[in-house]
Amino acid sequence: MSEIKLPEVELNIYTPKNPAEVKVVENEIVTRESSPNIIRHITFDISGTDLVNRIRIGQALGVLPPGKDERGRAHKLRLYSISSPTAGENGQPHLISTTVKRVIEEFNDKLYTGVASNYLADLKPGDSVKVTGPSGRRFLLPENARDFNYIFFATGTGIAPFRGMIQELFEEKYDHDCVLIFGCPYRTDLLYADYFEEMSQKYPNFHYLVSISREDRREDGSKYYVQTQLEDESELLQPILARENTLIYICGLKGMEEGIYKELINQELYEYLEIKKKLPGDVNSMDSKEFKRSVKPSPRTFEEVY
Ligand code: A2P
């Protein structure tokens, strides 16, 4: 198996005390059809900052929303994953993108709107934004990225890094297999779907699977989740997972990793995990706390959940 060597990255060139100012060049809804979940692709021009050529796909940027909270303190920075490849959006090193969902929630009959996400979603081309970073040193493609196969699991805006990683892998000749498994509630929430469908038409070694959770049910009555593809699409996935140069990446909802790890155990794919404690015969019955203590990702599994 090829050695997994992660590239050296620079961290926090800009900090909350010393942020960079970048300009919005594009802010577009990224779902193909109209959806109550508003998700936008936002591109920044980082020209003139020290961020140019110093951000790798898989890293995140901090955003400092202006204004103060109800206690009069400056808003905290929020991290957003980069969704453009290391070479920049459309190969332009001075352009970087991110993928943002407007956070709108009702809790105890009160409406809450996420400060940073709604600030970003409202921005227009030409507006300035204060950013920090880059951050993240582990959720990266290896230096020898094209020596590996990949299974990418994404829920919702967890798709962001995979958009850039897929662009990066297929920029040059790549002849291993790359599978993207994307989960969202409704078909109207598919993100960057035109791009991924086009890629799967163009490259037989790129596979795009979607798990729509709230439309249909699986035969046993359970929801279609990203991890259920391990069972439902085992003909495609098992041979890829069995190769020793396959890596798993997981990005999105906190908790999604548990279902994936349990299914990997059910399929005896232990090489993607580190088992810290003896497991019961039926791991599905383990509660989250106990499972987390017992099972960790191995060096072949990368996880970024929030
Ligand atoms: P659901 O909410 O129907 O249970 P979004 O971020 O756009 O809301 O999408 C998140 C997707 O991840 C939804 O389809 C959601 O399904 C699904 N999801 C929720 N919990 C889990 C989990 N534990 N494992 C995998 N997928 C999950």
XYZ file of C-alpha atoms and ligand atoms in Angstrom:
333
model
C 0.000 0.000 0.000
C 1.289 3.507 -0.816
C 2.275 5.560 2.178
C -0.327 8.148 3.143
C 1.720 11.311 3.349
C -0.271 14.428 4.128
C 1.093 17.716 2.810
C 2.492 20.322 5.174
C 0.040 23.200 5.457
C 0.195 26.693 6.814
C -2.207 27.609 9.587
C -3.658 30.910 10.731
C -1.776 33.311 8.491
C -4.636 35.609 9.507
C -6.194 35.669 12.983
C -9.220 37.441 14.518
C -6.879 40.233 15.669
C -5.283 40.466 12.261
C -7.864 39.328 9.687
C -7.591 39.585 5.914
C -10.160 41.552 3.973
C -11.438 39.774 0.878
C -14.114 40.668 -1.679
C -17.145 38.679 -2.749
C -17.196 37.994 -6.489
C -20.113 35.563 -6.684
C -22.931 34.449 -4.409
C -25.306 31.971 -6.035
C -27.871 29.432 -4.900
C -26.412 26.034 -5.573
C -29.457 23.755 -5.561
C -30.732 22.981 -9.049
C -34.352 23.321 -8.021
C -36.004 25.708 -5.631
C -35.708 24.401 -2.066
C -36.640 25.734 1.375
C -33.046 24.879 2.325
C -31.101 27.817 0.993
C -27.545 26.846 0.164
C -25.182 29.191 -1.614
C -21.860 28.944 -3.392
C -19.833 32.012 -2.448
C -16.587 32.963 -4.148
C -14.069 35.410 -2.679
C -11.273 37.298 -4.366
C -8.228 36.973 -2.096
C -5.900 39.046 -4.319
C -3.432 41.143 -2.354
C -3.601 38.904 0.729
C -1.062 36.285 1.841
C -3.720 33.618 1.328
C -3.014 33.284 -2.398
C -1.542 29.820 -3.115
C -1.467 29.031 0.621
C -4.825 27.294 1.101
C -5.275 23.617 0.374
C -8.507 21.866 -0.405
C -9.804 20.304 2.807
C -8.926 23.371 4.851
C -11.379 25.928 6.172
C -11.550 29.675 6.420
C -12.819 31.647 9.415
C -15.416 34.347 8.816
C -15.812 37.266 11.226
C -19.368 38.588 11.028
C -19.576 42.318 11.826
C -21.518 43.575 14.848
C -22.004 42.350 18.389
C -24.061 39.704 20.145
C -26.845 40.469 22.661
C -24.213 40.742 25.415
C -22.259 43.357 23.477
C -19.374 41.081 22.548
C -17.976 40.853 19.018
C -19.394 37.865 17.147
C -17.129 34.828 17.196
C -15.580 33.559 14.019
C -17.266 30.663 12.230
C -15.391 28.146 10.126
C -16.436 27.332 6.570
C -14.863 24.578 4.476
C -13.288 25.598 1.217
C -15.062 24.104 -1.796
C -12.643 25.181 -4.541
C -9.567 23.101 -5.420
C -6.081 24.063 -4.206
C -5.428 25.658 -7.620
C -8.353 28.046 -7.022
C -11.884 28.375 -8.408
C -11.757 27.723 -12.175
C -7.978 27.357 -11.856
C -7.635 30.983 -10.722
C -5.400 31.065 -7.616
C -6.875 34.360 -6.392
C -10.423 32.930 -6.197
C -11.614 30.646 -3.410
C -15.113 29.372 -2.715
C -17.161 28.062 0.119
C -20.622 26.524 0.464
C -22.988 28.057 2.991
C -26.412 27.026 4.244
C -28.630 29.701 5.738
C -29.304 28.511 9.269
C -32.975 29.127 10.090
C -34.363 27.206 13.057
C -37.378 27.285 15.326
C -36.765 26.364 18.942
C -39.342 26.703 21.759
C -41.594 28.616 19.341
C -38.851 31.166 18.657
C -37.112 31.732 15.351
C -33.309 31.657 15.315
C -31.263 32.756 12.355
C -27.558 31.888 12.232
C -25.477 35.060 12.446
C -22.591 34.185 10.168
C -24.451 32.070 7.622
C -27.129 34.713 7.033
C -24.516 37.464 6.915
C -22.643 35.528 4.223
C -25.754 34.556 2.297
C -26.824 38.229 2.076
C -23.499 39.449 0.668
C -23.359 40.896 -2.830
C -20.484 40.937 -5.317
C -18.127 43.736 -4.306
C -18.831 43.448 -0.552
C -15.834 43.000 1.765
C -15.525 40.254 4.370
C -13.016 39.782 7.188
C -11.532 36.311 7.189
C -9.002 34.294 9.190
C -7.099 31.108 8.569
C -6.496 28.858 6.872
C -7.322 26.175 9.429
C -7.240 22.380 9.402
C -4.206 20.159 8.977
C -5.635 16.652 8.721
C -8.692 16.580 6.435
C -6.500 16.792 3.333
C -5.748 14.735 0.255
C -2.390 12.960 0.539
C 0.548 14.416 -1.410
C 0.439 11.397 -3.707
C -3.346 11.781 -4.045
C -3.685 9.948 -7.368
C -2.243 6.719 -5.909
C -5.466 6.080 -3.999
C -9.140 5.217 -4.440
C -11.597 7.293 -2.451
C -14.991 6.843 -0.900
C -16.278 10.293 0.033
C -19.310 10.441 2.342
C -21.056 13.841 2.571
C -24.244 15.092 4.164
C -25.561 18.556 3.272
C -22.870 21.250 3.035
C -20.342 18.552 3.987
C -20.082 18.258 0.211
C -17.899 21.404 0.101
C -14.409 19.864 0.409
C -15.313 16.990 -1.900
C -16.255 19.321 -4.749
C -12.731 20.736 -4.640
C -11.059 17.368 -4.063
C -12.858 15.802 -7.030
C -11.924 18.743 -9.263
C -8.339 18.377 -8.105
C -8.116 14.599 -8.620
C -9.549 14.697 -12.144
C -7.547 17.745 -13.228
C -4.843 15.321 -14.385
C -4.957 11.710 -15.442
C -6.437 9.730 -12.561
C -7.137 6.054 -13.009
C -8.285 4.796 -9.628
C -11.892 4.847 -8.402
C -13.518 7.780 -6.670
C -17.008 7.415 -5.205
C -19.030 10.332 -3.892
C -21.949 9.395 -1.637
C -24.125 12.396 -0.898
C -27.041 12.512 1.542
C -29.748 15.135 1.807
C -33.414 15.247 2.872
C -35.134 15.849 -0.493
C -34.180 15.647 -4.147
C -34.463 19.451 -4.289
C -31.502 19.653 -1.858
C -28.962 17.999 -4.155
C -25.856 20.206 -4.277
C -23.656 20.769 -7.339
C -25.668 17.941 -8.925
C -25.139 19.095 -12.534
C -21.385 19.030 -12.019
C -21.302 15.585 -10.381
C -23.669 14.059 -12.940
C -21.540 15.429 -15.754
C -18.403 14.035 -14.097
C -19.924 10.578 -13.768
C -20.880 10.648 -17.459
C -17.410 11.733 -18.441
C -15.320 9.469 -16.187
C -16.222 5.796 -15.710
C -14.051 5.784 -12.557
C -16.115 8.535 -10.908
C -19.244 7.209 -9.195
C -21.976 9.472 -7.828
C -24.491 7.966 -5.393
C -27.234 9.928 -3.660
C -29.170 9.032 -0.524
C -32.410 10.981 -0.251
C -33.666 10.465 3.287
C -37.200 11.819 3.373
C -38.809 10.716 0.127
C -38.762 6.920 -0.087
C -37.918 4.212 2.417
C -35.691 1.182 2.043
C -37.368 -2.228 1.968
C -36.886 -2.705 5.713
C -38.550 0.668 6.381
C -35.290 2.483 7.244
C -34.199 5.773 5.708
C -31.799 6.096 2.824
C -28.663 7.423 4.516
C -25.121 7.647 3.187
C -24.123 4.553 5.161
C -26.973 2.440 3.768
C -25.249 2.633 0.371
C -22.543 0.359 1.796
C -25.196 -2.334 1.806
C -27.374 -1.255 -1.119
C -24.471 -0.618 -3.521
C -22.162 -3.313 -2.192
C -21.483 -4.640 -5.684
C -19.760 -1.389 -6.569
C -18.338 -0.518 -3.157
C -17.054 -3.809 -1.739
C -14.346 -4.406 -4.365
C -13.155 -0.811 -3.982
C -13.168 -0.987 -0.186
C -11.260 -4.284 -0.330
C -8.288 -2.653 -2.100
C -5.490 -1.694 0.215
C -5.037 1.734 -1.368
C -8.565 2.979 -0.648
C -9.247 5.864 1.730
C -12.515 6.967 3.303
C -13.409 10.627 3.900
C -16.483 11.702 5.889
C -17.783 15.256 6.070
C -21.024 16.744 7.387
C -23.425 16.163 10.252
C -21.914 15.172 13.568
C -23.038 11.610 14.219
C -22.986 10.475 10.593
C -19.614 8.771 11.189
C -21.171 6.374 13.698
C -23.538 4.807 11.172
C -20.729 4.480 8.649
C -18.360 2.859 11.169
C -21.046 0.437 12.341
C -21.697 -0.634 8.769
C -17.954 -1.033 8.117
C -17.787 -3.323 11.165
C -20.831 -5.269 9.967
C -18.958 -5.801 6.701
C -15.741 -6.701 8.582
C -13.837 -3.820 7.004
C -11.746 -3.326 10.143
C -8.780 -1.775 8.352
C -10.621 1.561 8.218
C -11.006 1.627 12.003
C -9.115 1.265 15.231
C -10.995 -0.919 17.653
C -10.061 0.183 21.167
C -12.317 -2.135 23.163
C -13.854 -5.537 22.578
C -17.094 -5.115 20.650
C -20.360 -6.966 21.256
C -21.670 -9.271 18.520
C -24.226 -6.676 17.452
C -22.575 -3.244 17.240
C -25.825 -1.660 16.047
C -27.147 -2.002 19.595
C -24.264 0.017 21.109
C -25.116 3.521 22.285
C -23.196 6.450 20.821
C -21.039 7.166 23.878
C -19.889 3.620 24.277
C -19.351 3.236 20.542
C -17.236 6.412 20.381
C -15.022 5.136 23.183
C -14.567 1.798 21.450
C -14.113 2.732 17.801
C -11.853 5.381 16.257
C -10.943 6.075 12.647
C -7.724 4.432 11.406
C -5.156 6.387 9.337
C -7.165 5.356 6.249
C -10.254 7.242 7.429
C -10.583 11.023 7.562
C -13.449 12.666 9.350
C -14.668 16.251 9.587
C -18.049 16.430 11.307
C -19.719 19.387 12.967
P -32.872 13.174 8.007
O -32.744 14.570 8.522
O -33.992 12.994 7.047
O -32.906 12.136 9.102
P -29.022 18.536 5.503
O -27.729 18.943 6.143
O -29.226 19.130 4.152
O -30.195 18.642 6.409
O -28.849 16.962 5.175
C -28.418 16.058 6.133
C -28.782 14.662 5.659
O -28.162 13.707 6.536
C -30.271 14.398 5.731
O -30.640 13.569 4.663
C -30.407 13.684 7.064
O -31.550 12.850 7.157
C -29.178 12.835 7.041
N -28.799 12.327 8.377
C -29.309 12.687 9.589
N -28.747 11.973 10.580
C -27.871 11.120 9.993
C -26.966 10.108 10.477
N -26.868 9.847 11.779
N -26.235 9.447 9.584
C -26.319 9.713 8.268
N -27.132 10.646 7.740
C -27.900 11.347 8.587
